[in-house]
Short mmCIF file of C-alpha atoms and ligand atoms in Angstrom, two decimals:
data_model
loop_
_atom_site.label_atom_id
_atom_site.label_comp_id
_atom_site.label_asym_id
_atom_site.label_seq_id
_atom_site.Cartn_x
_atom_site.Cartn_y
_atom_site.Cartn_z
CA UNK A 1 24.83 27.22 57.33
CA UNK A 2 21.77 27.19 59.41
CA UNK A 3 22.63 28.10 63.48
CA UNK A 4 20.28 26.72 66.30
CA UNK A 5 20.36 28.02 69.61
CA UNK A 6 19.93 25.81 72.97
CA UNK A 7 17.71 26.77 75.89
CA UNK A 8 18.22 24.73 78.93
CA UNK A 9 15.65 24.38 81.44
CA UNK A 10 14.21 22.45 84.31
CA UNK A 11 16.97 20.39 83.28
CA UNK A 12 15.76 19.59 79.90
CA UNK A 13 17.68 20.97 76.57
CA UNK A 14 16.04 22.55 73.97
CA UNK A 15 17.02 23.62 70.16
CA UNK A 16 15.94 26.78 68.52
CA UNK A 17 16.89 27.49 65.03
CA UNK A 18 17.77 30.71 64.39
CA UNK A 19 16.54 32.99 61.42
CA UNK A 20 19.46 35.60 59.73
CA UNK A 21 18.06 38.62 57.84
CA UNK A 22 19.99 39.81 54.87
CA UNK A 23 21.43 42.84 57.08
CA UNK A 24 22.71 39.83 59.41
CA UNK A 25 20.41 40.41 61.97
CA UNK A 26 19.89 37.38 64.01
CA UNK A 27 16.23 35.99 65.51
CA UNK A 28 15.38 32.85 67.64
CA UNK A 29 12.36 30.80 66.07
CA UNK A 30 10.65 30.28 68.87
CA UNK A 31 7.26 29.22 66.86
CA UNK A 32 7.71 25.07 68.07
CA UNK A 33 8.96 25.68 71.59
CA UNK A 34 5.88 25.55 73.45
CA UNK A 35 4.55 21.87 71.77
CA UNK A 36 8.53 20.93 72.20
CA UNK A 37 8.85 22.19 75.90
CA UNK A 38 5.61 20.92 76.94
CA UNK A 39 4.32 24.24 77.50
CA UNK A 40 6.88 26.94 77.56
CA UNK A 41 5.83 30.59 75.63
CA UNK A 42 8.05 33.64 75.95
CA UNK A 43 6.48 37.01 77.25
CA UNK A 44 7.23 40.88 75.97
CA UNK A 45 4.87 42.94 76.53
CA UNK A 46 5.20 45.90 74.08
CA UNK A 47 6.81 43.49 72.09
CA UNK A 48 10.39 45.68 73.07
CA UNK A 49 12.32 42.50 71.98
CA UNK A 50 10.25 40.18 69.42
CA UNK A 51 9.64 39.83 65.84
CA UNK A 52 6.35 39.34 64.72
CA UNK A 53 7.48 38.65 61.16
CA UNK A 54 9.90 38.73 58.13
CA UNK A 55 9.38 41.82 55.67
CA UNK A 56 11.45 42.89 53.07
CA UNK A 57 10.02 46.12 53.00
CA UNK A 58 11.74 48.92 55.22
CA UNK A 59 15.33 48.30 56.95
CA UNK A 60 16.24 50.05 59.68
CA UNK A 61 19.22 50.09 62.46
CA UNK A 62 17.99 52.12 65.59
CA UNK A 63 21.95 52.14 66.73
CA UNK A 64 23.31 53.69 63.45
CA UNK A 65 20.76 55.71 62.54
CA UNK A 66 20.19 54.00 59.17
CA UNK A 67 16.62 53.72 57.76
CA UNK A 68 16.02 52.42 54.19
CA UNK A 69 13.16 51.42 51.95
CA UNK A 70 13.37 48.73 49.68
CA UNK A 71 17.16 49.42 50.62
CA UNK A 72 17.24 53.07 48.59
CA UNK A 73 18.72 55.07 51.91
CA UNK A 74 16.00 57.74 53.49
CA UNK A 75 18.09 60.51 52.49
CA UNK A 76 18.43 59.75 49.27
CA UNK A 77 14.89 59.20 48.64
CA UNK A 78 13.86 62.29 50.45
CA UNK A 79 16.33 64.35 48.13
CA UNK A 80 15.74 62.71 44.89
CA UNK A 81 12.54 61.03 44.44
CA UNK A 82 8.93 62.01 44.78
CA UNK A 83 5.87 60.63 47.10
CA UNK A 84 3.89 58.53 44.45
CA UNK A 85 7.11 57.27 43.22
CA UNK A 86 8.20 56.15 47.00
CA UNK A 87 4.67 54.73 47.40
CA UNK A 88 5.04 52.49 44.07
CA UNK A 89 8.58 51.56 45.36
CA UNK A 90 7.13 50.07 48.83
CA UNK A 91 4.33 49.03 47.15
CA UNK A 92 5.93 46.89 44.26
CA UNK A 93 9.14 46.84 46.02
CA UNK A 94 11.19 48.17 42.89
CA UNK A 95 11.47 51.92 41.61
CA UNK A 96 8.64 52.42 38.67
CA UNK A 97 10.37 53.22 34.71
CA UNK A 98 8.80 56.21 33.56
CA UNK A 99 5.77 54.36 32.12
CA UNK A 100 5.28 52.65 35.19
CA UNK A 101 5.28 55.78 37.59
CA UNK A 102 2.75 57.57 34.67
CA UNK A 103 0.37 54.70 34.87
CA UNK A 104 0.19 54.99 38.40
CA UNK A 105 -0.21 58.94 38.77
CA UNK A 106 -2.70 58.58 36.39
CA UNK A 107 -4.69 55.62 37.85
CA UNK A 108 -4.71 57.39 41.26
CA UNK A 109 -5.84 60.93 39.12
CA UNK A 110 -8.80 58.92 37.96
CA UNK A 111 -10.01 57.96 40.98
CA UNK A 112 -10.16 60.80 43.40
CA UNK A 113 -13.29 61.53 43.91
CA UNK A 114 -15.30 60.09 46.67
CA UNK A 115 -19.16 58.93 46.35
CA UNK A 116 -21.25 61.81 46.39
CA UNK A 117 -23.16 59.80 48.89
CA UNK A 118 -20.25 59.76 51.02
CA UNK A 119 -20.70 63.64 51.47
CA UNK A 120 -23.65 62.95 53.78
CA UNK A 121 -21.70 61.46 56.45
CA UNK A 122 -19.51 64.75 56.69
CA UNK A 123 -22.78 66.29 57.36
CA UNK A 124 -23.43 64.20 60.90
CA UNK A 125 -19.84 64.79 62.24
CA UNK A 126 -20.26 67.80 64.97
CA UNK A 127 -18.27 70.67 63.85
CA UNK A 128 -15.66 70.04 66.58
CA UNK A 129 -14.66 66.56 65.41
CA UNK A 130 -10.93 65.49 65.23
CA UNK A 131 -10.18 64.79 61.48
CA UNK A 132 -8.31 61.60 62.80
CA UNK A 133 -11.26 60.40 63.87
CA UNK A 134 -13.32 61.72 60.82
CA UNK A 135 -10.20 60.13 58.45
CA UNK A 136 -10.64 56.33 60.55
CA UNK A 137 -14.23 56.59 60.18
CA UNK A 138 -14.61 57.62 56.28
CA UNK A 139 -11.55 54.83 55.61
CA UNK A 140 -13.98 52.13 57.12
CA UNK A 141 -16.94 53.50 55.26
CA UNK A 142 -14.78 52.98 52.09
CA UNK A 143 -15.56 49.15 52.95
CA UNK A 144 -19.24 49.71 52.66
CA UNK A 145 -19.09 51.14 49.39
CA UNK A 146 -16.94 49.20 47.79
CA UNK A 147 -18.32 45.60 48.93
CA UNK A 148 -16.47 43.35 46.84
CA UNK A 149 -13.10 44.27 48.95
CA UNK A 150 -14.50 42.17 51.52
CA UNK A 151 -14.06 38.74 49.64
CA UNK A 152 -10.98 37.27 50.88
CA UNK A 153 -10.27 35.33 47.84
CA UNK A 154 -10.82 38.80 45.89
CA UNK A 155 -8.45 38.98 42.52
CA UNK A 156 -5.06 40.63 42.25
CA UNK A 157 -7.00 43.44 40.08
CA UNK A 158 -8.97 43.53 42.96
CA UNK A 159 -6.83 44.56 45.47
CA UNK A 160 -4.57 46.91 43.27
CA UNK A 161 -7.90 48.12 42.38
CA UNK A 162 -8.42 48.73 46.38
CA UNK A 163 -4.98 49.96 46.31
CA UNK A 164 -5.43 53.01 43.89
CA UNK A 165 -8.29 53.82 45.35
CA UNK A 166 -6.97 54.42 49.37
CA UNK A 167 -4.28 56.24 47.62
CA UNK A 168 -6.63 58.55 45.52
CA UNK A 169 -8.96 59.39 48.11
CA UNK A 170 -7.48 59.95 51.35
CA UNK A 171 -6.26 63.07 50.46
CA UNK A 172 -9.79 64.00 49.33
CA UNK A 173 -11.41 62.65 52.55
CA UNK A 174 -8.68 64.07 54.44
CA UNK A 175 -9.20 67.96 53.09
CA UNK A 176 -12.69 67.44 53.18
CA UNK A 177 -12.78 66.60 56.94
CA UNK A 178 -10.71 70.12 57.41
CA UNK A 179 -12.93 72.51 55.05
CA UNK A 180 -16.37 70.92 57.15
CA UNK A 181 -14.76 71.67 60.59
CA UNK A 182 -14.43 75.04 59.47
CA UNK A 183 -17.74 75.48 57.59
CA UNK A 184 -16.51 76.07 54.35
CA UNK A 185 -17.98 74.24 50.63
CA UNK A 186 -15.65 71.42 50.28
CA UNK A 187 -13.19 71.47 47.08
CA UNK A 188 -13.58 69.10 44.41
CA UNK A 189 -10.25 67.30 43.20
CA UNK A 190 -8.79 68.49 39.90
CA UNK A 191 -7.15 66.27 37.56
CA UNK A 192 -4.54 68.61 35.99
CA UNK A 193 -2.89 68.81 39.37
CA UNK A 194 -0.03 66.44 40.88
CA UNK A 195 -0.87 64.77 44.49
CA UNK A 196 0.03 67.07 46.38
CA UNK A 197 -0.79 70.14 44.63
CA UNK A 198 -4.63 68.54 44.44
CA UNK A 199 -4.32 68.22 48.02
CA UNK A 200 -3.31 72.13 48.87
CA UNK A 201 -5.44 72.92 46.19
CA UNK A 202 -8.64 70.88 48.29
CA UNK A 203 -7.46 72.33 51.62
CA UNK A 204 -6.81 75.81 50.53
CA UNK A 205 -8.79 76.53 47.68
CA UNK A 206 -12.46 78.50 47.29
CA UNK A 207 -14.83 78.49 44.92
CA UNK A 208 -14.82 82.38 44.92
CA UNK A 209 -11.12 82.78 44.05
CA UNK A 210 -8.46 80.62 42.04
CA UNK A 211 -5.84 79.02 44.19
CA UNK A 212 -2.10 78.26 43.25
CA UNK A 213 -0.38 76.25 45.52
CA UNK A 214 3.48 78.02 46.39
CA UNK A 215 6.30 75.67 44.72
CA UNK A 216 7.96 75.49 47.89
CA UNK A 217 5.16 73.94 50.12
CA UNK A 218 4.58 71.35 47.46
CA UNK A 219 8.41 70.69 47.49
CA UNK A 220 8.27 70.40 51.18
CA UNK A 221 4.91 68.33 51.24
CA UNK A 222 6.97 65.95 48.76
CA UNK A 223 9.70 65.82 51.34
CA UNK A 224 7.73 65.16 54.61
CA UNK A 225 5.37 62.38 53.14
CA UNK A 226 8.17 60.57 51.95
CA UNK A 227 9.63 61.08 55.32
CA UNK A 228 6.85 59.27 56.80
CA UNK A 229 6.13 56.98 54.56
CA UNK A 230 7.04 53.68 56.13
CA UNK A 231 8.81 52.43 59.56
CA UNK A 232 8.57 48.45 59.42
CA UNK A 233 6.57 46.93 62.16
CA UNK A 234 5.58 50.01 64.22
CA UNK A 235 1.88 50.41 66.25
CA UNK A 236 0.13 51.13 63.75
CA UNK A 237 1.70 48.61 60.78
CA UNK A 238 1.30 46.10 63.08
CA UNK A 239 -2.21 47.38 63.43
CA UNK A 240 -2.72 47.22 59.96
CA UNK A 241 -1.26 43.73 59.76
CA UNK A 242 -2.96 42.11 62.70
CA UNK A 243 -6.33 43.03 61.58
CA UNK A 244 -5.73 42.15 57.99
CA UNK A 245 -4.95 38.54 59.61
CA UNK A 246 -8.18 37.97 59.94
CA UNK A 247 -8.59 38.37 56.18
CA UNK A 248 -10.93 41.72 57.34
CA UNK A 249 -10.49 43.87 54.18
CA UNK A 250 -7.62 46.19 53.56
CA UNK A 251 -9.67 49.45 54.02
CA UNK A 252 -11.01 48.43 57.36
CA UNK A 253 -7.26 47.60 58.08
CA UNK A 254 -6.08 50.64 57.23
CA UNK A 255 -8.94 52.52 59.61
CA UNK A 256 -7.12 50.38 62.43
CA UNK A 257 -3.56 51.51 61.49
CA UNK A 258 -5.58 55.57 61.86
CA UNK A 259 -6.64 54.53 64.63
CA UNK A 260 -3.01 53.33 66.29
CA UNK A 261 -1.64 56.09 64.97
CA UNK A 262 -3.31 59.07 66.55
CA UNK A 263 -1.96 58.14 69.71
CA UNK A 264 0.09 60.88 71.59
CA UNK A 265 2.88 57.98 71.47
CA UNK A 266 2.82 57.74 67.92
CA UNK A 267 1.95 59.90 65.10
CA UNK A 268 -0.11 62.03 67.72
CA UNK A 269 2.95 63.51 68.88
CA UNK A 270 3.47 65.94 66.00
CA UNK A 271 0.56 67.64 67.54
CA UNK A 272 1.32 67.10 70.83
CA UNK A 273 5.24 68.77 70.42
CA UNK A 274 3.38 71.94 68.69
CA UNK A 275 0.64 72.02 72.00
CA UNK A 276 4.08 71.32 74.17
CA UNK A 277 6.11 74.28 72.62
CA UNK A 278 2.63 76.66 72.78
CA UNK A 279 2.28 76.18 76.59
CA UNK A 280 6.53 76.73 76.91
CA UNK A 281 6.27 79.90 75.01
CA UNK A 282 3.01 81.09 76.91
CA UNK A 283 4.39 80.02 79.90
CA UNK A 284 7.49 82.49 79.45
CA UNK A 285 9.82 80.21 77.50
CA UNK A 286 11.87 78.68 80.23
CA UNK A 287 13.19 75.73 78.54
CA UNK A 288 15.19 74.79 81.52
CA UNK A 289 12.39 74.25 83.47
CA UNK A 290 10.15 72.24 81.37
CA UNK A 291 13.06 70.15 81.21
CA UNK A 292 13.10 69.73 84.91
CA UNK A 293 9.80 68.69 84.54
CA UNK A 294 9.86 65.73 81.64
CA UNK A 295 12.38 64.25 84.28
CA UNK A 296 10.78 64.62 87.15
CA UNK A 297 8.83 60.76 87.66
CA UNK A 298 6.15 62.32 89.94
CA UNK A 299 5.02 64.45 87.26
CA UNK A 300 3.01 62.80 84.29
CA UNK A 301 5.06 65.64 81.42
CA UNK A 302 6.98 63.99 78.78
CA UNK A 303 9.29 65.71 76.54
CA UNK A 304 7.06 64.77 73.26
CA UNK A 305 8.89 64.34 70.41
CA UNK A 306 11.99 62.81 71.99
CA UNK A 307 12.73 58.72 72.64
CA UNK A 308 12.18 56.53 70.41
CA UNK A 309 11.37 52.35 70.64
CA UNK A 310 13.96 51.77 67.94
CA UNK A 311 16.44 54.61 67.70
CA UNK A 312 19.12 55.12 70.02
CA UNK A 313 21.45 57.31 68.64
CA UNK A 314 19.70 59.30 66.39
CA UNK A 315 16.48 59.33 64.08
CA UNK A 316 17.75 60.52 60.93
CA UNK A 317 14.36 61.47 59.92
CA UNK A 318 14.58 64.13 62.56
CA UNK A 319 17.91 64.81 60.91
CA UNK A 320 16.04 65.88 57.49
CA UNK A 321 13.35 67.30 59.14
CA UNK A 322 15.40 69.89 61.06
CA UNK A 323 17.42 71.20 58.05
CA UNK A 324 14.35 71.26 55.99
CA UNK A 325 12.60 73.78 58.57
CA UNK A 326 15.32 75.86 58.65
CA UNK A 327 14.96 76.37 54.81
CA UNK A 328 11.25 75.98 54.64
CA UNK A 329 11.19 78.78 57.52
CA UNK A 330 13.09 80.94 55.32
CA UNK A 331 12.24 80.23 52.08
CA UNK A 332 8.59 80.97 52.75
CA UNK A 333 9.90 84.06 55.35
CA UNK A 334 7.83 82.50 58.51
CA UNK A 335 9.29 83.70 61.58
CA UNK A 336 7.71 81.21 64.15
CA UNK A 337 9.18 81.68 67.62
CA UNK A 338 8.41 78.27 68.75
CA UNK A 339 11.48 77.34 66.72
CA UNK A 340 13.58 78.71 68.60
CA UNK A 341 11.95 76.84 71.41
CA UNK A 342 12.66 73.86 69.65
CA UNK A 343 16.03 74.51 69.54
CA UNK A 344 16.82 75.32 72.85
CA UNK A 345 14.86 72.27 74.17
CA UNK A 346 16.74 70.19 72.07
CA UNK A 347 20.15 72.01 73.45
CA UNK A 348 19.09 71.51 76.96
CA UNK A 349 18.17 68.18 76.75
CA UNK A 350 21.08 66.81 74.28
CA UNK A 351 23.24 67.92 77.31
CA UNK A 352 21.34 66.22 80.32
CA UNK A 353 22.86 63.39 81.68
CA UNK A 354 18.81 61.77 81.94
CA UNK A 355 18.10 61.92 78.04
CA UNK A 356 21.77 60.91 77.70
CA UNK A 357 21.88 57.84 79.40
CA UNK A 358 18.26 56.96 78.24
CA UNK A 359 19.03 57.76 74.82
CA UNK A 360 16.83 60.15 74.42
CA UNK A 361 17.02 62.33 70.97
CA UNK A 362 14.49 64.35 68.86
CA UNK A 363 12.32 62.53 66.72
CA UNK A 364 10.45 62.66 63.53
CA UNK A 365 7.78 64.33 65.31
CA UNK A 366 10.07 66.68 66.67
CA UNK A 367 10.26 69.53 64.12
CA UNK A 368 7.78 68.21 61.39
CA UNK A 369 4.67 70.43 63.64
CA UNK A 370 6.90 73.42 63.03
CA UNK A 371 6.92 73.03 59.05
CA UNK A 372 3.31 72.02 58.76
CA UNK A 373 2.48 75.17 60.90
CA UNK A 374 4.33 77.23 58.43
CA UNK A 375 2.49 75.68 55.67
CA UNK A 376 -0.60 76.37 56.68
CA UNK A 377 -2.17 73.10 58.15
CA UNK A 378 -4.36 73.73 61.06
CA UNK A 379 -2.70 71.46 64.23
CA UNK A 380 -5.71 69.11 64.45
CA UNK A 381 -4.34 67.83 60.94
CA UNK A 382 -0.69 67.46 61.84
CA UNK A 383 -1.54 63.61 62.34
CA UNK A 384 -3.75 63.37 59.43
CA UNK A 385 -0.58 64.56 57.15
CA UNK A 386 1.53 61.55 59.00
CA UNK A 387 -1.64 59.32 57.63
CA UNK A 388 -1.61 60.41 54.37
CA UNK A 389 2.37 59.68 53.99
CA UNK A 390 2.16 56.52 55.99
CA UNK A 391 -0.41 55.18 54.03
CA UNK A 392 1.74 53.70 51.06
CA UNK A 393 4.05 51.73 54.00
CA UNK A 394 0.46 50.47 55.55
CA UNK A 395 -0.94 49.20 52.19
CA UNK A 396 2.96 47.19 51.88
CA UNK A 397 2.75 45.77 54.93
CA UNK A 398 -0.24 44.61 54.41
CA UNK A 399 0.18 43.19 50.64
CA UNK A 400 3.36 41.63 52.45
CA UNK A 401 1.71 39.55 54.90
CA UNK A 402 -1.22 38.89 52.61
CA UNK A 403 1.09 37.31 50.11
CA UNK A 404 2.74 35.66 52.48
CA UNK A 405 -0.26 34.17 53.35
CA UNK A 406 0.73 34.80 57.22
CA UNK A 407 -1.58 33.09 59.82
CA UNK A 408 -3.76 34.63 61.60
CA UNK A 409 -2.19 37.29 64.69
CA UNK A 410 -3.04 35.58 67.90
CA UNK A 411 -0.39 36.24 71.01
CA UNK A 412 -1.12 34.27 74.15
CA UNK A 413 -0.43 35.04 77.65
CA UNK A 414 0.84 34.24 81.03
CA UNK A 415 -2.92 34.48 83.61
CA UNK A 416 -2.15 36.05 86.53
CA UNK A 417 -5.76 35.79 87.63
CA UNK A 418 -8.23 34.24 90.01
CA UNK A 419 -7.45 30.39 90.32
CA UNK A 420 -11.30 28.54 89.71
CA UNK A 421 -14.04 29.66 92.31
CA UNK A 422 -17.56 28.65 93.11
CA UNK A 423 -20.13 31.12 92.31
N1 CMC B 501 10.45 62.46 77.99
C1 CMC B 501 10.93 62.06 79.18
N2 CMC B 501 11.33 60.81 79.47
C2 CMC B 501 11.24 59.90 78.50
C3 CMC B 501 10.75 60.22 77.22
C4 CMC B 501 10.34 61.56 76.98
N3 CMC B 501 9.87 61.91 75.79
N4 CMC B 501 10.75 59.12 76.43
C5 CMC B 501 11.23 58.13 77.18
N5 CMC B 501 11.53 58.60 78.44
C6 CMC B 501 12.11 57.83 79.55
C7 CMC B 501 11.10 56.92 80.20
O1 CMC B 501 10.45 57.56 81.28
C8 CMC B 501 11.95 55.77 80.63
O2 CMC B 501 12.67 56.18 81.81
P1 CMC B 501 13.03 55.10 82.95
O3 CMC B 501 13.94 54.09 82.28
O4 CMC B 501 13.68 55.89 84.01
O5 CMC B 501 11.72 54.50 83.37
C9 CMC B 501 12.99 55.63 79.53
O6 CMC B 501 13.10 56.96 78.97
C10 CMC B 501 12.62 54.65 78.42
O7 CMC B 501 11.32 55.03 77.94
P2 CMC B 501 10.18 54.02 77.53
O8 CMC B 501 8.87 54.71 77.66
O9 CMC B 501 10.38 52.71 78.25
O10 CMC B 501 10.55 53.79 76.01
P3 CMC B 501 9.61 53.21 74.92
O11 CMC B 501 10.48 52.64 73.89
O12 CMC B 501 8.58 52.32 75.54
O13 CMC B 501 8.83 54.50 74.38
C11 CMC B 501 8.28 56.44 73.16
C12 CMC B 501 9.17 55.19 73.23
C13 CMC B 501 8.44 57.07 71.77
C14 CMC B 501 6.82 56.04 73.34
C15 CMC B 501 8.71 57.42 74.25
O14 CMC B 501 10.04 57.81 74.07
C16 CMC B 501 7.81 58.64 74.33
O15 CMC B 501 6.78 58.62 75.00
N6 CMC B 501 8.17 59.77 73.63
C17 CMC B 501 7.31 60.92 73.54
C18 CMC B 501 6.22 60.69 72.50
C19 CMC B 501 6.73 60.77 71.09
O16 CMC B 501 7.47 61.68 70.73
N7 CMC B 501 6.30 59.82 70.24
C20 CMC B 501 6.63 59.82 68.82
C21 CMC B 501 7.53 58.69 68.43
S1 CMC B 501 8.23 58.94 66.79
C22 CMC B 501 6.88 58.91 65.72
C23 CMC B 501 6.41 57.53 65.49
O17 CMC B 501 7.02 56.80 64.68
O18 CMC B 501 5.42 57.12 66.11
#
């Protein structure tokens, strides 16, 4: 039975319906209030407390600690399945049968390699460019080569088209924005070689010498992509989907949800914890202190990696994530003494009464620096791996609102301005 909800005010009643999600969570409709109340909006800035729309997509209950795509539980995914095979799930919203998943690897295989004219651009980035901003740039160029993305009314085989295509080649853009910071002869894709061995195998590899990527950071590539893969309407989904709005094509879309997500407050912070734990250690390790300091309100330090919007109790990402550097660490016998950092940090903080009673716990970010590290990847790319998995959950959310034919994203405001003046 459909509920409504009554706001009274100024003395004047009004009804709101109210929308229940399949997990029973409950949402006002405020979309007709302001022609019913003659005026009336709501305001929430961040947008702490408001919908911007229904997805079926990713679930997840910041008080449990539950996260789910397509309703498989994150833990079971990240234990079971594989990245391309999470990316089809969010993509098509079911698991792929066998043929399904093969046609997909192999569509992506096929279409790896970038224009060779697209190698030119690397050429005018200066040597000291972030790949984030290399990776948001060579997405948008994408648009430029590929022109017919830019009809709105393209086909279906259009956009899947579109689709295989961001998948196949951000890795490739990616890897090739790390081997030109560094000076080396970029690495050409090879088709014999799963996602994420091509990618170690475009990072890593030389032409003087053959490469082999270790089973174990492929495994725990695998792991951490899937990891990251989608987190419903976050900064940089609802990036993706408020520029796609505009019917602007689904590459330049994606270069906004980059863009969001290098932020220190977002997927920047996997850097930013590494940077944090660097200056503790150099700074003689006194976790205590530090501490002291992401509390104190006169000083600007944040404990980075901690809080989340959505998770109060714990991120059960961070949950994986820790266990799998553990076992990563050893596995691959990297002895990094920022872990124990890490650890302490977490101790310390776990037991103040501030993160307490803010709710304050480790996040995704938290640990994944600390794996990445011991796989090799330079820091600068930390948030350029948390691109590459999130790109599957971008491209959902916005096929989702596509198909949903969703109006364009337009929030109003309350002016707080100048009343009118003469000049
Ligand atoms: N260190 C110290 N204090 C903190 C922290 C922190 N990391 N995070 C939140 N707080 C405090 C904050 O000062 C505020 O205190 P008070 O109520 O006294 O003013 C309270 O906790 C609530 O914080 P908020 O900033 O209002 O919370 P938010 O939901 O707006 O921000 C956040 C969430 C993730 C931006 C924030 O916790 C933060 O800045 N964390 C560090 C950056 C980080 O790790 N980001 C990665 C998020 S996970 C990856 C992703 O999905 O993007």
């Amino acid at each position: 039975m459909s509920q409504e909800a009554t706001l009274s005010f100024d003395g004047n009643e009004y009804k709101i319906p109210v929308i229940t999600g399949t997990e029973n969570e409950k949402a006002l409709d405020i979309g007709k209030l302001r022609a019913s109340s003659g005026g009336l909006i709501t305001i929430d800035p961040g947008f702490k407390n408001t919908g911007s729309t229904k997805s079926a997509i990713t679930f997840l209950d910041g008080e449990k600690g539950i996260l789910r795509y397509r309703g498989y539980p994150i833990e079971q995914l990240a234990e079971k399945s594989s990245f391309l095979e999470v990316a089809y799930l969010l993509i098509e919203g079911e698991l792929p049968s066998k043929s399904e998943l093969d046609l997909f690897k192999q569509n992506i295989t096929h279409h790896t390699l970038i224009h060779e004219d697209m190698k030119r651009f690397y050429e005018a980035y200066p040597s000291k460019a972030h790949p984030m901003g290399v990776l948001a740039s060579m997405v948008n160029v994408l648009s430029t080569f590929y022109p017919e993305s830019q009809n709105p009314n393209r086909t279906e085989e259009d956009v899947d088209l579109t689709i295989i295509r961001l998948l196949a080649k951000l890795p490739t853009i990616a890897a090739w924005a790390y081997k030109n910071s560094i000076g080396h002869p970029v690495m050409y894709p090879k088709n014999k070689l799963g996602y994420c061995e091509n990618f170690l195998h475009m990072m890593f590899g030389m032409p003087t010498e053959d490469f082999e990527a270790d089973p174990v950071v492929v495994a725990a590539l695998e792991k951490l992509l899937i990891l990251h893969a989608d987190h419903e309407q976050n900064c940089s989904a609802s990036a993706v989907r408020l520029v796609g709005s505009s019917q602007a094509n689904l590459y330049s879309s994606i270069a906004a949800g980059v863009a969001a997500l290098w932020g220190p407050l977002h997927g920047g912070a996997n850097q930013a914890v590494i940077e944090m734990l660097d200056k503790i250690k150099a700074d003689g390790g006194n976790v205590a202190k530090w501490v002291e300091k992401a509390k104190d309100k006169n000083d600007s330090f944040r404990l980075m990696g901690f809080g989340h919007r959505v998770y109060k109790n714990f991120d059960p990402r961070a949950r994986i994530i820790k266990k799998a550097c553990d076992d990563i660490l050893s596995k691959l016998g990297v002895n990094d003494p920022v872990l124990d950092i890490a650890k302490q940090l977490e101790e310390v903080a776990l037991k103040d009464e501030y993160f307490v009673a803010r709710k304050l716990y480790p996040n995704v970010d938290f640990y994944s620096g600390i794996i990445y590290r011991a796989l090799g990847i330079p820091t600068d790319m930390f948030t350029v791996m948390f691109a590459l998995g999130r790109l599957p959950g971008w491209i959902a959310q916005w096929k989702e609102m596509t198909e949903n034919k969703e109006p364009i994203g337009r929030p109003r405001q309350v002016y707080v301005g100048a009343n009118e003046r003469n000049y």
